[in-house]
Each structure stands twice: as C-alpha cells, then as structure tokens.
Short mmCIF file of C-alpha atoms and ligand atoms in Angstrom, two decimals:
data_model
loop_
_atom_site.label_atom_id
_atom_site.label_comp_id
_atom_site.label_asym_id
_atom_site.label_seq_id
_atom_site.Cartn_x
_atom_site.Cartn_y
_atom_site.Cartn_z
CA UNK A 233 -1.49 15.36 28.00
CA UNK A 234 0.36 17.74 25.62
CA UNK A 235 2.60 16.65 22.54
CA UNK A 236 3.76 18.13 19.75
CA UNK A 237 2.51 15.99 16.67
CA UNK A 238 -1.14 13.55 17.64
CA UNK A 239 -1.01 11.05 15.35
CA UNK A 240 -3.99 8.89 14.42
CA UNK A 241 -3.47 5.14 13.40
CA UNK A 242 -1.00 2.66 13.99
CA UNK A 243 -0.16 1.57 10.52
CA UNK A 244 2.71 1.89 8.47
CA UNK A 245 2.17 5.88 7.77
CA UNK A 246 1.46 6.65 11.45
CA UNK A 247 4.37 4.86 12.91
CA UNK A 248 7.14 5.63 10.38
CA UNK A 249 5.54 9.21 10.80
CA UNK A 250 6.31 8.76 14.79
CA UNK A 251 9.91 7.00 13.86
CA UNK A 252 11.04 9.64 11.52
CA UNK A 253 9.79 12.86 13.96
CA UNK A 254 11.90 11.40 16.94
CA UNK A 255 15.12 11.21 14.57
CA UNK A 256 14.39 14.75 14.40
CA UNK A 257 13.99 15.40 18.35
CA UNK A 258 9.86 16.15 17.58
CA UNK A 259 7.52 14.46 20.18
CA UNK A 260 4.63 12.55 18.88
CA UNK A 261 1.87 10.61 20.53
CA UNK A 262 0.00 7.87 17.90
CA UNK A 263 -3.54 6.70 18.98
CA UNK A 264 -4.54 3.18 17.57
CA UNK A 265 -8.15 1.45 17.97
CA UNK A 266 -7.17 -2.11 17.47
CA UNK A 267 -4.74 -3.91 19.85
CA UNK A 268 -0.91 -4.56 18.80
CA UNK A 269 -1.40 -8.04 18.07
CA UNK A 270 -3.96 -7.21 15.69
CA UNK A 271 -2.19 -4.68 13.38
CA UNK A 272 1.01 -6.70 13.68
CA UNK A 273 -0.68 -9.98 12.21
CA UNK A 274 -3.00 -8.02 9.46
CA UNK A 275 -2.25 -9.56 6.36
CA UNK A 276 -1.58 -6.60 3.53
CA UNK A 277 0.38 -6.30 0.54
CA UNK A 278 4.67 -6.72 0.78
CA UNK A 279 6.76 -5.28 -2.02
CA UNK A 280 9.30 -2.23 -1.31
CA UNK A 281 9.89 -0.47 -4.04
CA UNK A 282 13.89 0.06 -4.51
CA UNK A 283 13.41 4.01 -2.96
CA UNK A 284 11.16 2.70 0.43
CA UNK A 285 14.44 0.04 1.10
CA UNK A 286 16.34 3.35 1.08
CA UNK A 287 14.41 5.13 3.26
CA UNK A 288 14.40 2.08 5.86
CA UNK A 289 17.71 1.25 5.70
CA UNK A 290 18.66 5.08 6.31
CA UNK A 291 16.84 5.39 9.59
CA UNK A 292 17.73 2.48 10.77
CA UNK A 293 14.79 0.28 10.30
CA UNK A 294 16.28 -2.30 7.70
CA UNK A 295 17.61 -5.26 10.34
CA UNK A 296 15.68 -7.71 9.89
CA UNK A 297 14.51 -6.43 6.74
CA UNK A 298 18.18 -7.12 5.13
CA UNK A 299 17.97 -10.71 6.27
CA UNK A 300 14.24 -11.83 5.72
CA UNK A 301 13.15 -9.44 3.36
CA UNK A 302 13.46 -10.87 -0.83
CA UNK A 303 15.31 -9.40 -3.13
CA UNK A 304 13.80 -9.26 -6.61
CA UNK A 305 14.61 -8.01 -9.79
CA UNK A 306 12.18 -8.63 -12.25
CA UNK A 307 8.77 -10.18 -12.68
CA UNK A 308 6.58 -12.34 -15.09
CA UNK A 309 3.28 -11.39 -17.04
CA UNK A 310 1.51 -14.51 -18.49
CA UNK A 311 -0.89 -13.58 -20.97
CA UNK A 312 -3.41 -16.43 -22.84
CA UNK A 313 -0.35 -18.86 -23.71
CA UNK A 314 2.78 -16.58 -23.60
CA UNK A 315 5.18 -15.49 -21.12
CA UNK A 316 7.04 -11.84 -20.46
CA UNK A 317 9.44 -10.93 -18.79
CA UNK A 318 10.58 -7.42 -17.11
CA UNK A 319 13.78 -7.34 -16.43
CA UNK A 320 14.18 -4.59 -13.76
CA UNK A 321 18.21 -4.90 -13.68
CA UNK A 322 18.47 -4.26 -17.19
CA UNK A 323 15.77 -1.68 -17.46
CA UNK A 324 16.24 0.52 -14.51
CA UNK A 325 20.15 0.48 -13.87
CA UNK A 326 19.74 -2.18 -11.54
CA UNK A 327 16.61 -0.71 -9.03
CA UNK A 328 15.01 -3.80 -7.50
CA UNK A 329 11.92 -4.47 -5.08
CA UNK A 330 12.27 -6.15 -2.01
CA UNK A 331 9.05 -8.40 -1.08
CA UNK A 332 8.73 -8.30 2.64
CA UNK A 333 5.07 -8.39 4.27
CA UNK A 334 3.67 -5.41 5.59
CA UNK A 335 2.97 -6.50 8.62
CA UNK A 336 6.82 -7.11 9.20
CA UNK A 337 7.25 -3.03 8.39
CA UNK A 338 4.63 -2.51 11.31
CA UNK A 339 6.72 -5.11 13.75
CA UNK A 340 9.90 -3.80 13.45
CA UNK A 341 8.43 -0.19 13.38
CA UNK A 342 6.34 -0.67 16.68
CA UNK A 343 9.44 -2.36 18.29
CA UNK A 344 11.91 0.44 17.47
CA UNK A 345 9.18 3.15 18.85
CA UNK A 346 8.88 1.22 21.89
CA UNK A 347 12.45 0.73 22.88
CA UNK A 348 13.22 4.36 21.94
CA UNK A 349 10.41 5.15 24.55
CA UNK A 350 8.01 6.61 22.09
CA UNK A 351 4.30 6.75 23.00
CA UNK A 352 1.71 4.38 20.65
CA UNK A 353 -1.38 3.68 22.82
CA UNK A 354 -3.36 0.77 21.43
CA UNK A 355 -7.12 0.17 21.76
CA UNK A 356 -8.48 3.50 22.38
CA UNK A 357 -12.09 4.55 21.08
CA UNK A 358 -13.77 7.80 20.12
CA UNK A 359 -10.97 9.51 18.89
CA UNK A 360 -12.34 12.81 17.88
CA UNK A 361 -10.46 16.02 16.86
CA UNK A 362 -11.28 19.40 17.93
CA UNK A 363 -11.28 22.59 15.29
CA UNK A 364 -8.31 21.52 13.41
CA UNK A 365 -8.17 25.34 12.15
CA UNK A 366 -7.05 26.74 16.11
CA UNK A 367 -3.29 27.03 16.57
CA UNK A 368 -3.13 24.52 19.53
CA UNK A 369 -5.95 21.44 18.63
CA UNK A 370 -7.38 19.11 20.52
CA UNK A 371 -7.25 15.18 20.38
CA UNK A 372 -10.06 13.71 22.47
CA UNK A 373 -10.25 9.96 22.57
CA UNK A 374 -11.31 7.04 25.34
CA UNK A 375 -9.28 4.65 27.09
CA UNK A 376 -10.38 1.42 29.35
CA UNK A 377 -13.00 3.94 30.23
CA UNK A 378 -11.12 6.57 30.93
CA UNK A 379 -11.72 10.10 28.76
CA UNK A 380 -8.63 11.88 27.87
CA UNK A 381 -7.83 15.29 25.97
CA UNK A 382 -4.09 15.83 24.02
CA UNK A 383 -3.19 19.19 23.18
CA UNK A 384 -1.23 19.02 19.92
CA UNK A 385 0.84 21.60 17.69
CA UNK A 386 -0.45 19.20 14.68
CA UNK A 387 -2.66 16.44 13.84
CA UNK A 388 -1.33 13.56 11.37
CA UNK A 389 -4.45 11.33 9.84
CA UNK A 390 -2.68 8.60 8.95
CA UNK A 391 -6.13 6.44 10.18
CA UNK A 392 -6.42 4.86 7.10
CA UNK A 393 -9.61 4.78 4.52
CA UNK A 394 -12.08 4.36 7.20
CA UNK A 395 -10.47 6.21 9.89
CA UNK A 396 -11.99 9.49 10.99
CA UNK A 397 -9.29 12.20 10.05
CA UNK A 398 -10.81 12.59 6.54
CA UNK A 399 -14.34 13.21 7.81
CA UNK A 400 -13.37 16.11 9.93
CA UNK A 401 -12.65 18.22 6.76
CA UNK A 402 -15.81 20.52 5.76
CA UNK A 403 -17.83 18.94 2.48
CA UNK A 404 -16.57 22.14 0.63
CA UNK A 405 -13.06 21.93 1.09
CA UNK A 406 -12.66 18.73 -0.67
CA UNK A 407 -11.51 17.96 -3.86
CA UNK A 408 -12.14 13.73 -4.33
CA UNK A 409 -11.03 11.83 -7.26
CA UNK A 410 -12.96 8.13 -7.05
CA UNK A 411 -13.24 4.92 -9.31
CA UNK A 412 -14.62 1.66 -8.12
CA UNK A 413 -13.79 -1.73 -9.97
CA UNK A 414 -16.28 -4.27 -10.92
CA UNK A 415 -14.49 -7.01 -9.47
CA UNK A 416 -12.37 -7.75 -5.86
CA UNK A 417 -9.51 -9.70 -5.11
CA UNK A 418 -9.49 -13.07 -3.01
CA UNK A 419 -6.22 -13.68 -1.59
CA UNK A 420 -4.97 -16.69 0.42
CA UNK A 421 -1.52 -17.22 2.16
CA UNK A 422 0.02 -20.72 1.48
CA UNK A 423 2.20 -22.73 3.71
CA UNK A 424 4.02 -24.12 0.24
CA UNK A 425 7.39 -23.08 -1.01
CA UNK A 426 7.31 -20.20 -4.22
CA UNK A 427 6.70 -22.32 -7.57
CA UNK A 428 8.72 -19.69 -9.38
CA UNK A 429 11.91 -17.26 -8.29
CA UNK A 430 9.48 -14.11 -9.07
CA UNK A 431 6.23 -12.58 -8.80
CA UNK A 432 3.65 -13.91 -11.86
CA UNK A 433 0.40 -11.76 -12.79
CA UNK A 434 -1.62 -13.93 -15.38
CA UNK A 435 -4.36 -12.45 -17.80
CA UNK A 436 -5.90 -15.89 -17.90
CA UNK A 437 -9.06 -16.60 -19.88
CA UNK A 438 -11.09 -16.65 -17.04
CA UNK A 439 -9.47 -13.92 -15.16
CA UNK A 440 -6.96 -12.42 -13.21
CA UNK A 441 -4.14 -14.34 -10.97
CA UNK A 442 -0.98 -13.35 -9.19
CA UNK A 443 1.09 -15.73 -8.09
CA UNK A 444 3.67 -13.96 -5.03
CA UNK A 445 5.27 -15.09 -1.89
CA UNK A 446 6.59 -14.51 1.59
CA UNK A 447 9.41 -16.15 2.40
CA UNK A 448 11.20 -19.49 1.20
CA UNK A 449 8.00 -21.59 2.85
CA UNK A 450 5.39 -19.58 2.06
CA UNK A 451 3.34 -17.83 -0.41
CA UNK A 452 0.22 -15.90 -1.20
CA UNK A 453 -1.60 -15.99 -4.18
CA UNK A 454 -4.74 -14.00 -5.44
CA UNK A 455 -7.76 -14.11 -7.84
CA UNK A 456 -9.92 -12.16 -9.52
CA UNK A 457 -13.29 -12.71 -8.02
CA UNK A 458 -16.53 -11.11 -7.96
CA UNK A 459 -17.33 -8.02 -6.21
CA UNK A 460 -19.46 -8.69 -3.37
CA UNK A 461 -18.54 -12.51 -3.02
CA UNK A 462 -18.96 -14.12 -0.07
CA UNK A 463 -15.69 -16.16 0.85
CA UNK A 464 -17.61 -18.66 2.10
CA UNK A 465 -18.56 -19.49 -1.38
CA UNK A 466 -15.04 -20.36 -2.07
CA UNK A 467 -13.94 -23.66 -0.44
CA UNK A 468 -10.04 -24.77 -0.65
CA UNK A 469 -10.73 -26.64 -4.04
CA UNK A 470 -12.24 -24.19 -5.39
CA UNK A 471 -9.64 -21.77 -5.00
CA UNK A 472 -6.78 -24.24 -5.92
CA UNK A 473 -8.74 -25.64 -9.22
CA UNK A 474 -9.00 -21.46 -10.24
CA UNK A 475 -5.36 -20.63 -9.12
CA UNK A 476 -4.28 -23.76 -11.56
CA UNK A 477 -6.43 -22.64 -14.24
CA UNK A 478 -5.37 -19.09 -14.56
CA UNK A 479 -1.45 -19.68 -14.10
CA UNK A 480 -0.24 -23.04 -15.80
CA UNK A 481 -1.22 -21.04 -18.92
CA UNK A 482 2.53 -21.30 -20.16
CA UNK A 483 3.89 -24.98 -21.15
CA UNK A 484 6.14 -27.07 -18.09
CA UNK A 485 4.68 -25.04 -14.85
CA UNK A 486 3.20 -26.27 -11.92
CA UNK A 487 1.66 -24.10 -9.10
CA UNK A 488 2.97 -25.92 -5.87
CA UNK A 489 -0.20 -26.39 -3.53
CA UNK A 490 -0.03 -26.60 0.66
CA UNK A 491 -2.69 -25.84 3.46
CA UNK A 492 -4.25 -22.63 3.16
CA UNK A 493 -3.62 -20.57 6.77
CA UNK A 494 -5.56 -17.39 5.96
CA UNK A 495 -8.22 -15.85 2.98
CA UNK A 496 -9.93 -12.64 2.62
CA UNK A 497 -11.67 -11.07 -0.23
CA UNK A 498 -10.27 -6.94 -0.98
CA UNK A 499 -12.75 -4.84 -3.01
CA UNK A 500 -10.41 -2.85 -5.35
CA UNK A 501 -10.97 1.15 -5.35
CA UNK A 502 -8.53 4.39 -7.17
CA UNK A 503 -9.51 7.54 -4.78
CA UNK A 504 -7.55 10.40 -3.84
CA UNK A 505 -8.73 13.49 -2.19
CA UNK A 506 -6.99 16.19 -3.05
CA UNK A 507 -7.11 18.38 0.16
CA UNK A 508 -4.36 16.86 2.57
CA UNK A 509 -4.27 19.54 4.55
CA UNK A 510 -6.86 21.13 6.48
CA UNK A 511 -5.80 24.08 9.47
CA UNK A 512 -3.25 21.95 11.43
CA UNK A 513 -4.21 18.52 10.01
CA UNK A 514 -2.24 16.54 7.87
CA UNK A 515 -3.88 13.73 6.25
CA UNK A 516 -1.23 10.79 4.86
CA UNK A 517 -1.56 7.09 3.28
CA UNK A 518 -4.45 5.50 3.09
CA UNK A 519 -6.90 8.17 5.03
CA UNK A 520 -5.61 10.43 1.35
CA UNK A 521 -5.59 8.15 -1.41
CA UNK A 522 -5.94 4.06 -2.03
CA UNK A 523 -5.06 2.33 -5.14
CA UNK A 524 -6.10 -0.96 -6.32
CA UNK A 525 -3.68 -3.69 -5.38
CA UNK A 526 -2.39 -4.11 -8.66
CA UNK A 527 1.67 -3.23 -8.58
CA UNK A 528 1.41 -3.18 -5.07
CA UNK A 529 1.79 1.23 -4.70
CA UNK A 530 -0.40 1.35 -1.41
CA UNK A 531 2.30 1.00 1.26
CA UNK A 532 4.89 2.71 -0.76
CA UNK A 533 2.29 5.87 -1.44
CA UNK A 534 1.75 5.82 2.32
CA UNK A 535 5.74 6.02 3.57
CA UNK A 536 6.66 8.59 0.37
CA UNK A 537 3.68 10.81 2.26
CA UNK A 538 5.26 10.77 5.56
CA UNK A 539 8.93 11.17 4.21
CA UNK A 540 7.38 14.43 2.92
CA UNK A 541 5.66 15.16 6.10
CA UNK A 542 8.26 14.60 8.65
CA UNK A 543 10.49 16.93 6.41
CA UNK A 544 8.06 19.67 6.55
CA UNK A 545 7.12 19.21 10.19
CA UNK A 546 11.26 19.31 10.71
CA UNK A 547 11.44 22.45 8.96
CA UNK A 548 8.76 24.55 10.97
CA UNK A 549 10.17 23.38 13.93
CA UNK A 550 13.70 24.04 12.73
CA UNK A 551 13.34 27.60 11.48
CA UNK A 552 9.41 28.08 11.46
CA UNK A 553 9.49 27.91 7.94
CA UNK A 554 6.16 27.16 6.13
CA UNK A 555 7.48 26.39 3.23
CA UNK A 556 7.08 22.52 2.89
CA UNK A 557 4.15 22.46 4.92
CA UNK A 558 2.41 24.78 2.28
CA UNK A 559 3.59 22.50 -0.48
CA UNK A 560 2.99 18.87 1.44
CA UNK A 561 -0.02 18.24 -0.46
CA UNK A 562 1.36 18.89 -3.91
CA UNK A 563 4.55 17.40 -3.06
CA UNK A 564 2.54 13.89 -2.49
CA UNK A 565 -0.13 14.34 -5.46
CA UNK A 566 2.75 14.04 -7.75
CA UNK A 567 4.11 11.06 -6.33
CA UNK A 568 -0.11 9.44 -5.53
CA UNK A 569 -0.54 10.12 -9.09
CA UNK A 570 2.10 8.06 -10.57
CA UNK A 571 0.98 5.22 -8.17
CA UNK A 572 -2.97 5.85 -9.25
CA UNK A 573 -2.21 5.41 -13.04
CA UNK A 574 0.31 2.57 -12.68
CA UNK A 575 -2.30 1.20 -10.98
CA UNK A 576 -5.44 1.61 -13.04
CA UNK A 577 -3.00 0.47 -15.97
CA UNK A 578 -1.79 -2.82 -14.44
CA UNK A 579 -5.43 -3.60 -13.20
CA UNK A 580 -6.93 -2.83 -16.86
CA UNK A 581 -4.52 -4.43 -18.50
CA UNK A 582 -4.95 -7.59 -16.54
CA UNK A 583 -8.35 -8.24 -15.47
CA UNK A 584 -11.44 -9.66 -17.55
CA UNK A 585 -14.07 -6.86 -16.87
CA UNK A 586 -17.75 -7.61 -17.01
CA UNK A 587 -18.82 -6.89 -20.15
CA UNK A 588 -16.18 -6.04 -21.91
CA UNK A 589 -16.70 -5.53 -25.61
CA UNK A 590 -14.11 -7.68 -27.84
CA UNK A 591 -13.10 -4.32 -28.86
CA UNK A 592 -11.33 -4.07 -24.74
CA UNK A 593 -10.27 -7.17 -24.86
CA UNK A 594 -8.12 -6.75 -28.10
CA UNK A 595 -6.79 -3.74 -26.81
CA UNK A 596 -5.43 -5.45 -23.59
CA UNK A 597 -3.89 -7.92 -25.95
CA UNK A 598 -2.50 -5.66 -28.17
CA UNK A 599 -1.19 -3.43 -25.01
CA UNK A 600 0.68 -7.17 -24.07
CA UNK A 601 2.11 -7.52 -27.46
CA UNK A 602 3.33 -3.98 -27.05
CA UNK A 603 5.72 -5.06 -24.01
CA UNK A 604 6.44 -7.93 -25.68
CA UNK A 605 8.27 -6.41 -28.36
CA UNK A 606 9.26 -2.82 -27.36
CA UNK A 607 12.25 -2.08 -24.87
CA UNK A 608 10.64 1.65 -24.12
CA UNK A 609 7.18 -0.20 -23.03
CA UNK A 610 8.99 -2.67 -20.78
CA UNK A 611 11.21 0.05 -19.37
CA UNK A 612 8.15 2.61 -18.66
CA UNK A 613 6.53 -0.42 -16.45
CA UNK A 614 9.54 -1.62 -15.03
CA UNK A 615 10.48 2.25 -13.92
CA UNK A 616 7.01 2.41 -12.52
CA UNK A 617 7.17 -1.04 -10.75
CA UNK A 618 10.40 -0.39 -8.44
CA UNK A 619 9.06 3.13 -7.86
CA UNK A 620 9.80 6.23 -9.76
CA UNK A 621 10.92 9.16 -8.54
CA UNK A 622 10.14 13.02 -9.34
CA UNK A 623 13.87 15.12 -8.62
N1 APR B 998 -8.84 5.81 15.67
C1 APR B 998 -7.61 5.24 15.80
N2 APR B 998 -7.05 4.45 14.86
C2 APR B 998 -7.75 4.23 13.75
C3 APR B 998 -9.02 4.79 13.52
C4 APR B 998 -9.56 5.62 14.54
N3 APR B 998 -10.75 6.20 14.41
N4 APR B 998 -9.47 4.42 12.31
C5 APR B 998 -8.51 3.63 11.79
N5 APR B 998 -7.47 3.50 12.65
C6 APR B 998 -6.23 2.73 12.45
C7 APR B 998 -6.42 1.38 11.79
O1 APR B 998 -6.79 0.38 12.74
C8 APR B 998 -5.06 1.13 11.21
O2 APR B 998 -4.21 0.43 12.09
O3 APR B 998 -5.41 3.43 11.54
C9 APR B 998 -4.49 2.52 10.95
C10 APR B 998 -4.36 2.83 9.47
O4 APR B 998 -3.37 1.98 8.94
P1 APR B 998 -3.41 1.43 7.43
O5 APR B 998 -4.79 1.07 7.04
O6 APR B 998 -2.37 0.38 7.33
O7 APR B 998 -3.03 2.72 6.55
P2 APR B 998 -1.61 3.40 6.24
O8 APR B 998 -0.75 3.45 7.44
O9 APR B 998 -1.95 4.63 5.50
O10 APR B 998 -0.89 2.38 5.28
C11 APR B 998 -1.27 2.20 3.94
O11 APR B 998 -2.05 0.01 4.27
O12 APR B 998 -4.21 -0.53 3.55
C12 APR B 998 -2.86 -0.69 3.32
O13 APR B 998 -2.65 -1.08 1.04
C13 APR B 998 -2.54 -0.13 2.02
O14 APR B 998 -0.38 -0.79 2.08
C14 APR B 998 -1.19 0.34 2.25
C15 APR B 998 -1.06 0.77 3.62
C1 PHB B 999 1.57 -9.45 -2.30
O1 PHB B 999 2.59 -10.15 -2.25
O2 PHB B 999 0.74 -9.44 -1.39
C2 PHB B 999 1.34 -8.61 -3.52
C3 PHB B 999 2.29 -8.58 -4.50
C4 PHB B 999 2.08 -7.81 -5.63
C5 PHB B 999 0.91 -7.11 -5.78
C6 PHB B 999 -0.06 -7.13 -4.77
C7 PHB B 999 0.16 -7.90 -3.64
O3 PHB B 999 0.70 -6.38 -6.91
#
C-alpha cells in the first residue's frame, strides 16, 4: 500500500487530520486499534470553544452539530456559599462555546470520511513505524492476521497518550514538561434533564463538582475523587449524596437526579513534550500534550494541532515549501500553552488538595473574590474559556 500522509489513531486529531488533507486533494490512510463502535461510543469531554465551531462549520462538518450541539454563553462558579457568574457575551464580544460530546465530533467525522471514500481501517494491531528520519517511511501494522507495510511521505501520531507515535522518538530528542494531580475525576452520565441553563464548577467544602450536560435529557456530572479509587467503591448513592453536597451550596437549587447509564474514574495529568516533530513524524493531540479536564482544552488543543498541520502538509505539497512544517511545533506550543495554564489555574483554583496548608486555601478564596469583583479577572477567564487566539 502507498499513501501520502499514515495516520495513527482514530480520534478526533487523526480524523479531522484525514478530513482536512482530502479538502486539500492529499491522500491519507488512518490506522485505528479499537473497532468503530468503540471510539464512536467513548465517553470524553464536549465543549467547542467559539474558534473549533468555526473550523467545523467551515469544512463542512457542522450539520448536525448546528442542530444538536448547545449553545452557551456563560458559566457558573459556586464557591463555599456564593455564586459567579462569567458572562462570555459581555466579556468576549459575544464568543460562545458550544457543548456537544466528543464522541458526536468522531461520528460525524468518521461518516463524512467514509462517504467521501477516505480510508480509516479499524482494529488493526502492531502498528509499528519504520526510521521516521528516511524520506519515504514505513507503516507496518497487522490486520485479521494479515501483515501489511504502507509506504508514506509522512507519519501523523495523533494515537493519543498511550499510543505508540511518541515512543518512537529517541530518549534524547525529547523535551517533556509533566505534572501529576493528587486527585482524579469520577464522572457519570445522567439520563435527567440539566438542573441549570449552564455549566456549574463548585469549590465545595469537601471538594470539587461540575455540574454539565448533553442534551435537553441528559447530563454528566463529575467529582473530585481520590486518585487511585476504585469505582466500585462508589455505589449510585454514594455518588448522588456527594454530587448534592458539593453543588446545592447556593440557597433555592436542586440537582435533578435520574438513572446513572455510564461512570468512569479520569486520573488528571498537565504534560507536553516539546518535540512534535521527529524526521517525517508529526505528533498531534493527545500523543503531544494532555491537560487536566478542568475548562475542557483537550479536544480543542487536539483540532488547533491539526488545523496547523494540515496547513503545513498543504503547503509542501503545494509549493514544497518547508516553511510551516519547520514551525508546526512552535506554532502549537503557543496555543498547548495557553490550554496547560488555563488548565492548571481552573484545577487549582477549584479543587481541595491533600494537604493543603490554610495558607492555599485562602489564596483560592481570595483568587474567587478576585473574579467576583474585578471585570479584567472575569474577562481574562472568560477569554481563556471560549478559546483564545494568538494572530
Ligand atoms: N495503533 C492505532 N491506534 C491507536 C494506537 C495504536 N498503537 N494507540 C492508540 N490508538 C488510538 C486510540 O484507540 C484512539 O482512538 O488513537 C486514538 C487517539 O484518540 P484520542 O485519545 O481521542 O486523542 P486525540 O485524537 O488526540 O484527541 C484528544 O481526546 O483524550 C481526549 O481529552 C482528550 O479531548 C481530547 C482528545
Ligand atoms: C463535560 O461536559 O464533559 C465537561 C465540561 C466541562 C469540563 C470538563 C468536561 O471542564
């Protein structure tokens, strides 16, 4: 087999990678080790900031998006006893977020590559890639037990944290960046209607909870837990009697219960590694960088990579210019930055860490009081929340 771009993983990166390259007449083949009902049912995060709408809308991905998808445009912090507000209309010129599941992204993306006759081949093994640093590499992988060999112009990792892009870059050519937190998240997906018109993250007394939704019947909610919790230590009740206790914090507000249809437990980890590119590899999304789920940056980091990528893959094609793919990595660190310290700030300001002094736990308060009461504080984290922009 022979394409021009081998792309590894089947997530959103990979296959808006795949989408974007055929607007641009550039062939691509994406390798996936899980089956397509798998990675179009895998729970994940869901809000767009106001620049990934754009992006879907412009190439033609927004269909179903523009009908199911929910338009917000601001969201609550509940801290101890009191209530904030960001207004995104009135702080960002009227940017919003759209909350849409991920998982939706990856249907309507595997659909369009599929009726546009693009190649995704699901449940492979042993994908392996072969000196990344030749001209024309290799992609090697197995298929109902059948070996078979690509030859590729380039090589997009876009196989997530645990995929096996990242490993095939030599020890001394990378540059990682890596902070684990001492708690994880335990989310659950609700068949109950939202119990408020926008997303609510409480700093509750005994920890963090984020109240957000799905659609008009159903929502998904998350709590701080601790790392290395098993979820069988959390039974419905449980996780009802700590979702109540950490969000009717604030007078006249009732969290609507209904049957739980899926939980999981996320640890929460900031990494980047520097070194994106390696010979004729590309590394994008999650297989690069992951933030904590705080603010909800993962998806969005992993689609402004590929925007970046597809225009420098475009470009060599185009007029064998270099250029972009010379500058992909720095182009993305700006932009994985941003989304690493929004992250780590919404996550410390929010969570009760494990022995925190009182000293902390002032400064968390005093960091709430700060929004509270100053328009430029608000605006910095609404700006951040629907996704900013370097020109
Ligand atoms: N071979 C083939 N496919 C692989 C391999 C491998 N060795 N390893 C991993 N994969 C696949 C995974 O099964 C997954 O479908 O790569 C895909 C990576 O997709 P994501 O994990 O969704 O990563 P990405 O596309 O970068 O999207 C980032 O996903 O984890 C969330 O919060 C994160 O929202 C962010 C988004
Ligand atoms: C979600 O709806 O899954 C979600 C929303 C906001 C976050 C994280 C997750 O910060």
């Amino acid at each position: 087999m022979k394409t021009q771009i081998g792309i590894i993983g089947a997530g959103p990166a990979g296959l808006l990678l795949s989408h974007l390259l055929a607007r641009q007449g550039i062939d691509s083949i994406v390798l996936e080790n899980q089956s397509r009902s798998y990675v179009e049912n895998r729970v994940r995060a869901g809000v767009l900031e106001h620049g990934t709408v754009n992006l879907l809308t412009k190439v033609g991905l927004a269909e179903r998006l523009r009908y199911k998808g929910l338009p917000h445009y601001g969201v609550e912090i509940r801290f101890n006893n009191k209530s904030h507000r960001i207004d995104f209309n009135e702080l960002t010129n009227g940017a919003g977020i759209v909350i849409y599941g991920q998982q939706e992204i990856v249907k309507d993306l595997i659909k369009t590559r599929v009726k546009d006759g693009g190649e995704v081949l699901f449940e492979v093994s042993d994908v392996s890639i072969c000196d990344p640093t030749r001209d024309t590499v290799k992609l090697k992988f197995r298929q109902k037990g059948k070996d078979h060999e690509i030859a590729c112009d380039f090589i997009a990792g876009c196989d997530g944290f645990h995929g096996i892009s990242r490993k095939c870059i030599p020890e001394e050519n990378l540059s990682t960046f890596n902070r684990e937190y001492p708690f994880a998240w335990l989310g659950v997906l609700v068949d109950a209607p939202p119990s408020a018109k926008e997303l609510i993250y409480a700093n509750s007394p005994n920890g963090f909870a984020l109240h957000s939704m799905r659609s008009p019947s159903i929502t998904r909610n998350y709590i701080q837990c601790n790392l290395n919790e098993s979820i069988t230590n959390w039974s419905d009740d449980r996780i009802w009697q700590a979702l109540h206790d950490r969000l009717e914090i604030v007078p006249d507000w009732e969290l609507i219960e209904g049957a739980i249809l899926e939980k999981g437990i996320t640890p929460m980890r900031s990494y980047v590694c520097e070194t994106m590119r390696y010979g004729q590899l590309f590394l994008a999304g999650d297989a690069a960088h992951i933030v904590p789920p705080t603010g909800a940056k993962g998806m969005n980091l992993a689609i402004s990579d590929v925007s970046y990528l597809s225009a420098a893959f475009t470009a060599w094609y185009q007029s064998k210019s270099e250029e972009l793919l010379n500058n992909y990595a720095k182009n993305c660190l700006r932009h994985v930055w941003r989304g690493e310290h929004f992250s780590w700030y919404m996550t410390s300001l929010l969570h009760k860490f494990p022995h925190s002094s009182p000293f902390q736990e002032k400064l968390q308060l005093a960091e709430f009081e700060y929004l509270c009461h100053s328009n430029a504080a608000s605006r910095s984290l609404a700006e951040n929340y629907v996704g900013f922009r370097f020109k």
